Coordinates of C-alpha atoms and ligand atoms in Angstrom, one line a residue:
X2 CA 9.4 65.2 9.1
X3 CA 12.7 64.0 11.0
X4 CA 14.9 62.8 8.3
X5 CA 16.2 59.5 8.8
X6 CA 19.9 59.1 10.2
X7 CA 22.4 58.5 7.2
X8 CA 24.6 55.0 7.5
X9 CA 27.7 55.2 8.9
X10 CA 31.0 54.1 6.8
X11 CA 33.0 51.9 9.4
X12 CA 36.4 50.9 8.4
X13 CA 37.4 48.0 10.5
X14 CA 41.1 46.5 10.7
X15 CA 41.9 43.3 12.4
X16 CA 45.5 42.4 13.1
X17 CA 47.0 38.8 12.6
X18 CA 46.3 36.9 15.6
X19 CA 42.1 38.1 14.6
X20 CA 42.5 36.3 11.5
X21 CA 44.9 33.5 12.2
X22 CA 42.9 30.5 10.9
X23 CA 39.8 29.7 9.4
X24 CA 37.7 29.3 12.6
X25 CA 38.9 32.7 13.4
X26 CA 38.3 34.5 9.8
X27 CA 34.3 33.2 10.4
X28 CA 34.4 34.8 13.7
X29 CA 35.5 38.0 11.9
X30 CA 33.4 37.3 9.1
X31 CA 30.5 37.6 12.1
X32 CA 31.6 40.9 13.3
X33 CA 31.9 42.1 9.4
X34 CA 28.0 40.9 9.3
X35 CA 26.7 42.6 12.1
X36 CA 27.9 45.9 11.4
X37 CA 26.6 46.2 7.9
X38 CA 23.4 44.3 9.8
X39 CA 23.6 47.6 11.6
X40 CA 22.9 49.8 8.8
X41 CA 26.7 50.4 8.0
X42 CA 29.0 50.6 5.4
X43 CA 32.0 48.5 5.8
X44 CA 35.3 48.7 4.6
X45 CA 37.6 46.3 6.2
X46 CA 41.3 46.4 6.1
X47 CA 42.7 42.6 7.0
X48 CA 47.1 41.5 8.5
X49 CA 48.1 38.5 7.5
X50 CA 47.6 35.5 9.6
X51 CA 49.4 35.6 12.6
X52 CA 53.4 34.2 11.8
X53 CA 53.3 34.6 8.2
X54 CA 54.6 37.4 7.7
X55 CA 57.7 37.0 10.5
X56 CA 57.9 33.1 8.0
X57 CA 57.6 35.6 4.6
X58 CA 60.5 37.6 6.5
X59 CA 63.0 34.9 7.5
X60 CA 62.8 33.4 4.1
X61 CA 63.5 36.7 2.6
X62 CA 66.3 37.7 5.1
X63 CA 67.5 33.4 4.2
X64 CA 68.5 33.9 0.6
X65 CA 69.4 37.6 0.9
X66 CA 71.0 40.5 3.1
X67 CA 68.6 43.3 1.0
X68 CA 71.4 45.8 1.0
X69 CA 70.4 46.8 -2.6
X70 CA 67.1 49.4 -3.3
X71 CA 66.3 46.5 -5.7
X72 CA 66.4 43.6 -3.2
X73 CA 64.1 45.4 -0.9
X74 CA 61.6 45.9 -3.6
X75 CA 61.7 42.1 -4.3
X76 CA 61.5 41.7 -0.3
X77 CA 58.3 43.4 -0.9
X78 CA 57.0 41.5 -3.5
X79 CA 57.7 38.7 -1.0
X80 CA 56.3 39.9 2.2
X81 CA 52.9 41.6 1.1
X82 CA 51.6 38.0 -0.5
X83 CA 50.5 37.4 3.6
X84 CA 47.8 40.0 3.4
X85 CA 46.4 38.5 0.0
X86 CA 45.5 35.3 1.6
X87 CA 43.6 36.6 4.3
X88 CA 41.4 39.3 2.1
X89 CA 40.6 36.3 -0.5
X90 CA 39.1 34.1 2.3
X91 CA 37.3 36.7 4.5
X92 CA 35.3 37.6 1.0
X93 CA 34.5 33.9 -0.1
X94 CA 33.4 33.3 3.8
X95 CA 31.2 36.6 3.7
X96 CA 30.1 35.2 0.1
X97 CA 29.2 31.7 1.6
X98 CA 27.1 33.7 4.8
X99 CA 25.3 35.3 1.9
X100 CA 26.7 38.6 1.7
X101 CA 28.4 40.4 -0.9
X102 CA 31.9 41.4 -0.5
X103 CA 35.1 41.8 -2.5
X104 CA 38.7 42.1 -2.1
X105 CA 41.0 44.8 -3.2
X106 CA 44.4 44.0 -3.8
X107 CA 46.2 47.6 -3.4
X108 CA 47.6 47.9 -6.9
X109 CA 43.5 47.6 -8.1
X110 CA 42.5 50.8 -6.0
X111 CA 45.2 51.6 -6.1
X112 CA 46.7 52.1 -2.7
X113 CA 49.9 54.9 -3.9
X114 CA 53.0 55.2 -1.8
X115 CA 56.8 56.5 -2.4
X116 CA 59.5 54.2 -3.6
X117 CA 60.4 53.8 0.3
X118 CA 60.9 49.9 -0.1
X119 CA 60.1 48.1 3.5
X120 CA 59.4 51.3 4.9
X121 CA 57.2 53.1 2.5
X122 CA 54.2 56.3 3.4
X123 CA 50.8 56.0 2.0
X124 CA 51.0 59.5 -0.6
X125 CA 47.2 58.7 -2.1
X126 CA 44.1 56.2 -1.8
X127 CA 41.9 56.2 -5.1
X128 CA 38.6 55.3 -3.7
X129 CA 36.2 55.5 -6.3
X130 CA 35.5 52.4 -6.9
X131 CA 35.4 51.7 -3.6
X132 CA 32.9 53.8 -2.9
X133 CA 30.4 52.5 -5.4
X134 CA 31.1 48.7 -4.5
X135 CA 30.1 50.1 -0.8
X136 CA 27.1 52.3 -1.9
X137 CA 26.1 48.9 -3.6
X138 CA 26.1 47.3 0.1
X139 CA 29.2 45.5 -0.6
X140 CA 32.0 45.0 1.8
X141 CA 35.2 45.8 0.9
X142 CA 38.2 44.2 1.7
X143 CA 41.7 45.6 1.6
X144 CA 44.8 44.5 2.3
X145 CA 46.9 46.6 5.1
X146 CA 50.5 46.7 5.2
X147 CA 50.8 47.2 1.4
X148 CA 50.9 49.6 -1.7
X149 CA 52.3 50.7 -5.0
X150 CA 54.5 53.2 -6.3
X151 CA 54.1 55.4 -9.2
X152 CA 55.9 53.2 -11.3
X153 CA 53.9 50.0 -10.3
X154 CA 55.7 48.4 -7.7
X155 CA 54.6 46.5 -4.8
X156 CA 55.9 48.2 -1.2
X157 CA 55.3 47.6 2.2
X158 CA 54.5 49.8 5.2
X159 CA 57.3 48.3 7.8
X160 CA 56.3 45.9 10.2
X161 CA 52.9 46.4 11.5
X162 CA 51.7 48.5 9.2
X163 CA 48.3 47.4 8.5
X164 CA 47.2 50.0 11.2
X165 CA 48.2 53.2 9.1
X166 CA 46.8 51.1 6.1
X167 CA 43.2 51.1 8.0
X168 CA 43.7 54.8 9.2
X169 CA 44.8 56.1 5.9
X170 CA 41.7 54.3 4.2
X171 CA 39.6 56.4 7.0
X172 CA 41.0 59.0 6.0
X173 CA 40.4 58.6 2.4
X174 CA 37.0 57.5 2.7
X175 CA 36.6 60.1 5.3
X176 CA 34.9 57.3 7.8
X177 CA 32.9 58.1 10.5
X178 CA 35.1 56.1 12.7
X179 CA 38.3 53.6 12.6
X180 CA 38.2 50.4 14.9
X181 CA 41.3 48.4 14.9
X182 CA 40.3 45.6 16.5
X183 CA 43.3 43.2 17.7
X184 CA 43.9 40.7 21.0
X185 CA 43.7 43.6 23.7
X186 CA 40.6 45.8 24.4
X187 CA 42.0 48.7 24.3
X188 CA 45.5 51.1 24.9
X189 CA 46.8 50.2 28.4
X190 CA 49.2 52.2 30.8
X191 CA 52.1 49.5 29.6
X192 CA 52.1 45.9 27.8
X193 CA 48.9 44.4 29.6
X194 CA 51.1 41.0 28.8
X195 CA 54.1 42.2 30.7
X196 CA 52.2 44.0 33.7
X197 CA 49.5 42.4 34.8
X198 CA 48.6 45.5 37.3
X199 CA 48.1 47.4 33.9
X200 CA 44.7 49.6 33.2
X201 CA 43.2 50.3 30.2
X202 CA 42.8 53.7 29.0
X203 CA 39.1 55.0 27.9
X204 CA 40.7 57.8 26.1
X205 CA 44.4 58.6 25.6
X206 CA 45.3 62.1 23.5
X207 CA 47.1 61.5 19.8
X208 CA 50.1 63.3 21.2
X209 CA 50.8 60.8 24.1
X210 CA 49.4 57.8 22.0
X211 CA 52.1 58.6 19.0
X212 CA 55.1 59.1 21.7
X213 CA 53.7 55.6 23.1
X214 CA 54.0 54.3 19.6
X215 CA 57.2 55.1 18.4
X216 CA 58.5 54.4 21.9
X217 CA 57.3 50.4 21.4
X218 CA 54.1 49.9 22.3
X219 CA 52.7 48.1 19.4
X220 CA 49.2 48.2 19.5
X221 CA 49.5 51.1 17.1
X222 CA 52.0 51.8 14.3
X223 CA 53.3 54.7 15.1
X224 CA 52.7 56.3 11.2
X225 CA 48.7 55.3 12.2
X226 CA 48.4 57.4 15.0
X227 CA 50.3 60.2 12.7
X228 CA 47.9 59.4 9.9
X229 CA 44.5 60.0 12.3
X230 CA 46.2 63.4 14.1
X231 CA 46.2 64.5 10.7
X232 CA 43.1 63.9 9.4
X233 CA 41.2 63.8 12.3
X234 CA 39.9 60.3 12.0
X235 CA 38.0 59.1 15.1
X236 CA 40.5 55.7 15.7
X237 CA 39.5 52.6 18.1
X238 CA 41.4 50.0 19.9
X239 CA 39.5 47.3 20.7
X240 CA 39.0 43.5 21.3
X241 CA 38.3 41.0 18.2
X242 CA 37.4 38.4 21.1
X243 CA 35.0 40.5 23.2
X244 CA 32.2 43.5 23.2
X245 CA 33.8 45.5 25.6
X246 CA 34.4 49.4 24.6
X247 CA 37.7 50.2 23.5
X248 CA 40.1 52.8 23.8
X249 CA 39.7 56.2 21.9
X250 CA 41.9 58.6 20.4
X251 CA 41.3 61.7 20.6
X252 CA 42.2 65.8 21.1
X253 CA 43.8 66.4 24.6
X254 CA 41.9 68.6 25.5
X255 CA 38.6 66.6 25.4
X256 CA 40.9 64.2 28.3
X257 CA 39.2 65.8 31.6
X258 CA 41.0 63.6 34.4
X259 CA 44.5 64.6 33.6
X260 CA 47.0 62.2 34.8
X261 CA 51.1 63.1 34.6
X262 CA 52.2 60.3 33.4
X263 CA 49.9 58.2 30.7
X264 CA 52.2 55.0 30.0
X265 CA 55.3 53.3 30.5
X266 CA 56.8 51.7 27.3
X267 CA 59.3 49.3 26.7
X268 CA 61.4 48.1 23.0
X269 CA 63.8 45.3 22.3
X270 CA 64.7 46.3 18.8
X271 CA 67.7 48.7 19.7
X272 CA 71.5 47.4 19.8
X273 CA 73.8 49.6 21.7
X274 CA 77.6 50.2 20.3
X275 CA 79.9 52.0 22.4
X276 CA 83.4 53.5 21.3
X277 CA 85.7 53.5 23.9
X278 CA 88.9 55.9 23.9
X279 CA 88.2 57.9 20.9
X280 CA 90.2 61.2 20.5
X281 CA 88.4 64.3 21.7
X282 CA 88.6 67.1 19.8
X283 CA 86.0 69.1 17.1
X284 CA 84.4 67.5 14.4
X285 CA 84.5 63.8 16.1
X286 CA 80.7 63.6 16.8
X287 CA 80.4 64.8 12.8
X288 CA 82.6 62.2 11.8
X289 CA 81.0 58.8 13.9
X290 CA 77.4 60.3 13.1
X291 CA 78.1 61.8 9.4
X292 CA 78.8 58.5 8.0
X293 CA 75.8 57.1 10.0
X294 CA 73.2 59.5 8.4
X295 CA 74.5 58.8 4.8
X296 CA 73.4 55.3 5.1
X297 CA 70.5 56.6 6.3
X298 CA 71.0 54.6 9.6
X299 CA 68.6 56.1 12.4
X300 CA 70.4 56.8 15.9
X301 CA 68.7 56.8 19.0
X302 CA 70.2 57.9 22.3
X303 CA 73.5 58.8 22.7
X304 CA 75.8 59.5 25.4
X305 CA 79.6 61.1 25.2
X306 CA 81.9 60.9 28.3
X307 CA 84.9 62.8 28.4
X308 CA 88.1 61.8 30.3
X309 CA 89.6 63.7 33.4
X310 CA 92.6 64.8 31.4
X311 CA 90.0 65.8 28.4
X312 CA 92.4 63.7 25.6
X313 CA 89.4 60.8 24.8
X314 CA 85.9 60.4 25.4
X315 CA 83.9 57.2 25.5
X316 CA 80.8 57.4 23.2
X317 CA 77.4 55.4 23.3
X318 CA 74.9 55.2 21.0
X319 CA 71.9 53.2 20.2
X320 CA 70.6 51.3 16.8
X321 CA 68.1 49.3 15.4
X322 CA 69.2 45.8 16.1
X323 CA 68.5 45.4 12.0
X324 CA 70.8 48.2 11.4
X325 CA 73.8 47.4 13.8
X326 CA 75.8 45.4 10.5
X327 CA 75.4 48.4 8.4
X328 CA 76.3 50.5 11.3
X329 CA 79.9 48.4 12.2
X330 CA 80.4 48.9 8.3
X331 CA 80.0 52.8 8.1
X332 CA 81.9 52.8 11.1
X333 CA 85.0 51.1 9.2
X334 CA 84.3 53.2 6.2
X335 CA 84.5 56.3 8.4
X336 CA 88.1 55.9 9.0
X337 CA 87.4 57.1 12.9
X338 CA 90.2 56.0 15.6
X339 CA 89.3 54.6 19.2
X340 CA 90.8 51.9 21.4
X341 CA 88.0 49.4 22.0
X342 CA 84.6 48.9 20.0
X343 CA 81.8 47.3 21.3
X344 CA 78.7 46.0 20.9
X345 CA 74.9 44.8 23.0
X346 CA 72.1 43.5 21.4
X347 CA 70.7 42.4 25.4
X348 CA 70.1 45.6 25.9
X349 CA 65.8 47.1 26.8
X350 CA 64.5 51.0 26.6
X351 CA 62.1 51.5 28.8
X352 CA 60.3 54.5 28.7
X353 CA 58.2 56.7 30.6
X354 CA 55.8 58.7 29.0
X355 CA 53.4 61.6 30.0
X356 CA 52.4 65.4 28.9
X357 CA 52.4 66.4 33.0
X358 CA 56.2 66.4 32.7
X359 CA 55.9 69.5 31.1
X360 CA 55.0 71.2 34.1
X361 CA 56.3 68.8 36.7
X362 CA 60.1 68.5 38.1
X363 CA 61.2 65.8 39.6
X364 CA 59.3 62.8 37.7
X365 CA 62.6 62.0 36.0
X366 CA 64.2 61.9 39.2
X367 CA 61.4 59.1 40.6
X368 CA 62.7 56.5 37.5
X369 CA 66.1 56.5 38.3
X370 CA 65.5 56.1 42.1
X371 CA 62.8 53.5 41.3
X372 CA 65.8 51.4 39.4
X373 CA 68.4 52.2 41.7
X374 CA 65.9 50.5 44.5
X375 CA 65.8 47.5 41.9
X376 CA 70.2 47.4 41.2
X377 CA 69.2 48.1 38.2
X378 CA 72.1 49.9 36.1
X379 CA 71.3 52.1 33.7
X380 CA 73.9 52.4 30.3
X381 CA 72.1 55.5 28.3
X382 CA 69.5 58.0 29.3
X383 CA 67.2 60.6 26.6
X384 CA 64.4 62.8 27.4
X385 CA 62.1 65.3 25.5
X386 CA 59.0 67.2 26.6
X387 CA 57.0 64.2 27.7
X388 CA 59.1 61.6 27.6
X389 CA 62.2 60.0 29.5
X390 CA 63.9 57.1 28.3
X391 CA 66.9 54.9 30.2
X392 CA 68.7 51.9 28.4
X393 CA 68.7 49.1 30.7
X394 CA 70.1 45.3 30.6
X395 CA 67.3 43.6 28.9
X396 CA 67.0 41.0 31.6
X397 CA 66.2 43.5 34.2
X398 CA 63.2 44.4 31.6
X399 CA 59.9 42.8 33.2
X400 CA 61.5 43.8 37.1
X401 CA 61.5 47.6 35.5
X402 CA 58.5 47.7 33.9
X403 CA 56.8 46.4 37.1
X404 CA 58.7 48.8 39.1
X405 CA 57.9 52.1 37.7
X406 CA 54.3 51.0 37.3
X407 CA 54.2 50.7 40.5
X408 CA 56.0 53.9 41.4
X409 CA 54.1 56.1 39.3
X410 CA 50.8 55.0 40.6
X411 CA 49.3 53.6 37.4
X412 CA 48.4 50.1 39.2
X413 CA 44.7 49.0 38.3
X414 CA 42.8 49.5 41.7
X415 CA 44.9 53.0 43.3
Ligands
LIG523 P1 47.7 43.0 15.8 O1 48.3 41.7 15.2 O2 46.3 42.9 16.1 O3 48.1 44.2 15.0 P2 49.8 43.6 17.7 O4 50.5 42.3 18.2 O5 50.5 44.3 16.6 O6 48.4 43.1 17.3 O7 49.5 44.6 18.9 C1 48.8 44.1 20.0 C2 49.7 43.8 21.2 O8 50.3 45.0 21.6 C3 49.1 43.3 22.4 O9 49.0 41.9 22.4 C4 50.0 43.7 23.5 O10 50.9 42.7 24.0 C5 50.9 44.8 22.9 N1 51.0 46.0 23.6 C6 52.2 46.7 23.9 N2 52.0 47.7 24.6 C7 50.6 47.8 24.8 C8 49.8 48.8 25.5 N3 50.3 49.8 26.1 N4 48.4 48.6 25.5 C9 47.9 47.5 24.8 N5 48.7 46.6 24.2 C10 50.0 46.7 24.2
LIG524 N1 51.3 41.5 8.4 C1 52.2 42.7 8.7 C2 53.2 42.4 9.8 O1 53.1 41.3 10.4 C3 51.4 43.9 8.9 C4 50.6 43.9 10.1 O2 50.3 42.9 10.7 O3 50.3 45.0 10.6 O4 54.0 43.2 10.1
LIG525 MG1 49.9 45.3 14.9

């Protein structure tokens, strides 16, 4: 006799412009229904409506500037609240369609990360209880974006973190697939909102996804696409508003049509600082960048310039926008000497990113002659294995974007 096909556990996350009001909850409520309809388990992982969060933030970042470990944990206590509203009402509406379905705060799993306030990693998903609520045919719902430490406190993943909260519940439940579904259908060769010429991806490799990720593109946090490497877990991107197959993660070598470059990238959150006329001689890089590290500031790209006469050297480096006070304050604490000091928070890094640069020269070379066409000037430059990176004005961002799309051939319809 053929034995009959076990169900499927689907975990499905949907981001906060999916559940930004109560028309749009029922619609996800709908999508909920017809995948247990189908015969699956469902686990879904919910974002806060769309704005509450960045509201959550501002009020946070209003009454305090969270230098202290303990303001961030109350910063937390403050921001995760988004995700608690929107878990509550997708059950009651699944309740009211007739279906049975509960939330999970993360502290009731629980959901364990480090003491990492703001910025915490998922250590350990208890599931449980989970998985007899779902063997029941009940739908669970958990909030992303949050967690709890050993010693009970509430944390937060970092901005847009409900996509490593979805993978890492995959990966716990060991889920026969991850769909995040958002406002896109799928992972496209740059911001689909930005480049209109952009194409969606049917596949992209975990490699070039993660470098796509922590490079800007947001439909991913980047720890998500860390998380499903990992484990393995078969990931999604696809549309909340349409039916249309996604975008799959998966091995690179199950990616047949081989393209050099996958993606061009773009992020706003970076200031740039530059020292001008600071003494050259050994040690000065330890003593700008020593400082930096202890306050566990994160620095980017970074250029050095050294006069004719070899006396001074100019230095630029790049910072999280959110880090540049902090920055200017290590600085001053550092005791270093230079003539001029300043800073840009107008600045863009685009980036351009591919695993065919390994074995091809001269795609570097096509980016800087593609801005050069544009006048566009460029103030910093970094590469790795498959990736190259410039610093550019950030009203010159769209123009680049468009640019190198272009140049690189990745236009819908070549
Ligand atoms: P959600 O709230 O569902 O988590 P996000 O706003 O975090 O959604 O991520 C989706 C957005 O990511 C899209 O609206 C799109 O503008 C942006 N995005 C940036 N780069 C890309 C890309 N390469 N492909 C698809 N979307 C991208
Ligand atoms: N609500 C959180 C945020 O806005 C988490 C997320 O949406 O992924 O950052
Ligand atoms: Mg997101």
């Amino acid at each position: 006799m053929e034995t009959i096909k076990n169900m499927a556990l689907i975990v499905q996350k949907f981001g906060g412009t999916s559940v930004a009001n109560i028309e749009c909850i029922r619609n996800v409520a709908k999508r909920v229904a017809a995948e247990r309809a189908a015969g699956n388990k469902v686990a879904v992982v919910l974002s806060a409506m769309a704005g509450v969060t960045n509201q959550l933030d501002a009020w946070a970042r209003e009454v305090s500037t969270l230098s202290h470990p303990e303001d961030m944990a109350e910063y937390d206590a403050v921001v995760s609240t988004g995700e608690q509203v929107t878990i509550g009402l997708l059950a009651l509406t699944l309740r009211s369609m007739g279906i049975p379905a509960r939330s999970w705060l993360s502290w009731q799993l629980p959901i364990r990360t480090d003491d990492m306030h703001m910025k915490a990693r998922v250590s350990s998903i208890e599931t449980k209880e989970l998985l007899v609520s779902l063997e029941k045919g009940e739908v669970a719902i958990v909030p992303g974006f949050q967690g709890i430490t050993e010693s009970g406190r509430v944390t937060t993943l970092g901005r847009g973190g409900s996509d490593t909260s979805a993978v890492a519940l995959a990966a716990a439940l060991k889920a026969d697939l991850c769909d995040i579904y958002t406002d896109v259908d799928g992972v496209y060769t740059s911001d689909p909102r930005i480049v209109k010429k952009a194409r969606k991806l049917n596949k992209i490799g975990y490699e070039e996804m993660l470098e796509m990720a922590s490079l800007g593109a947001k439909v991913l946090h980047t720890r998500s696409v860390e998380m499903a490497m990992k484990h393995n877990v078969r990931v999604q991107v696809r549309s909340t508003f349409s039916d249309n197959t996604g975008t799959f993660l998966v091995g690179e070598e199950e990616i047949m049509e081989r393209r050099l470059i996958t993606g061009i990238t773009y992020s706003r959150s970076d200031a740039q600082v530059s020292l001008i006329k600071v003494e050259n001689k050994p040690g000065i890089a330890a003593k700008i960048f020593g400082p930096l590290a202890e306050a566990e500031i994160n620095v980017d790209m970074i250029v050095q310039s050294i006069s004719p006469d070899g006396k001074v050297a100019d230095i630029t480096f790049t910072v999280a926008k959110t880090d540049l006070d902090k920055t200017l304050e290590a600085l001053k604490i550092s005791g270093l000497k230079y003539e001029k000091l300043f800073t840009a928070s107008n600045i863009a890094k685009v980036s351009v990113i591919g695993v065919g640069m390994r074995s091809h020269a001269g795609l570097a070379q096509k980016m800087f002659a593609t801005l050069a066409d544009k006048g566009i000037n460029i103030h910093a430059i970094s590469t790795s294995e498959i990736k190259i990176s410039v610093l550019i004005d950030e009203e010159y961002l769209e123009l680049a974007l468009r640019a190198l799309h272009t140049a690189y051939g990745l236009d819908a319809g070549k």
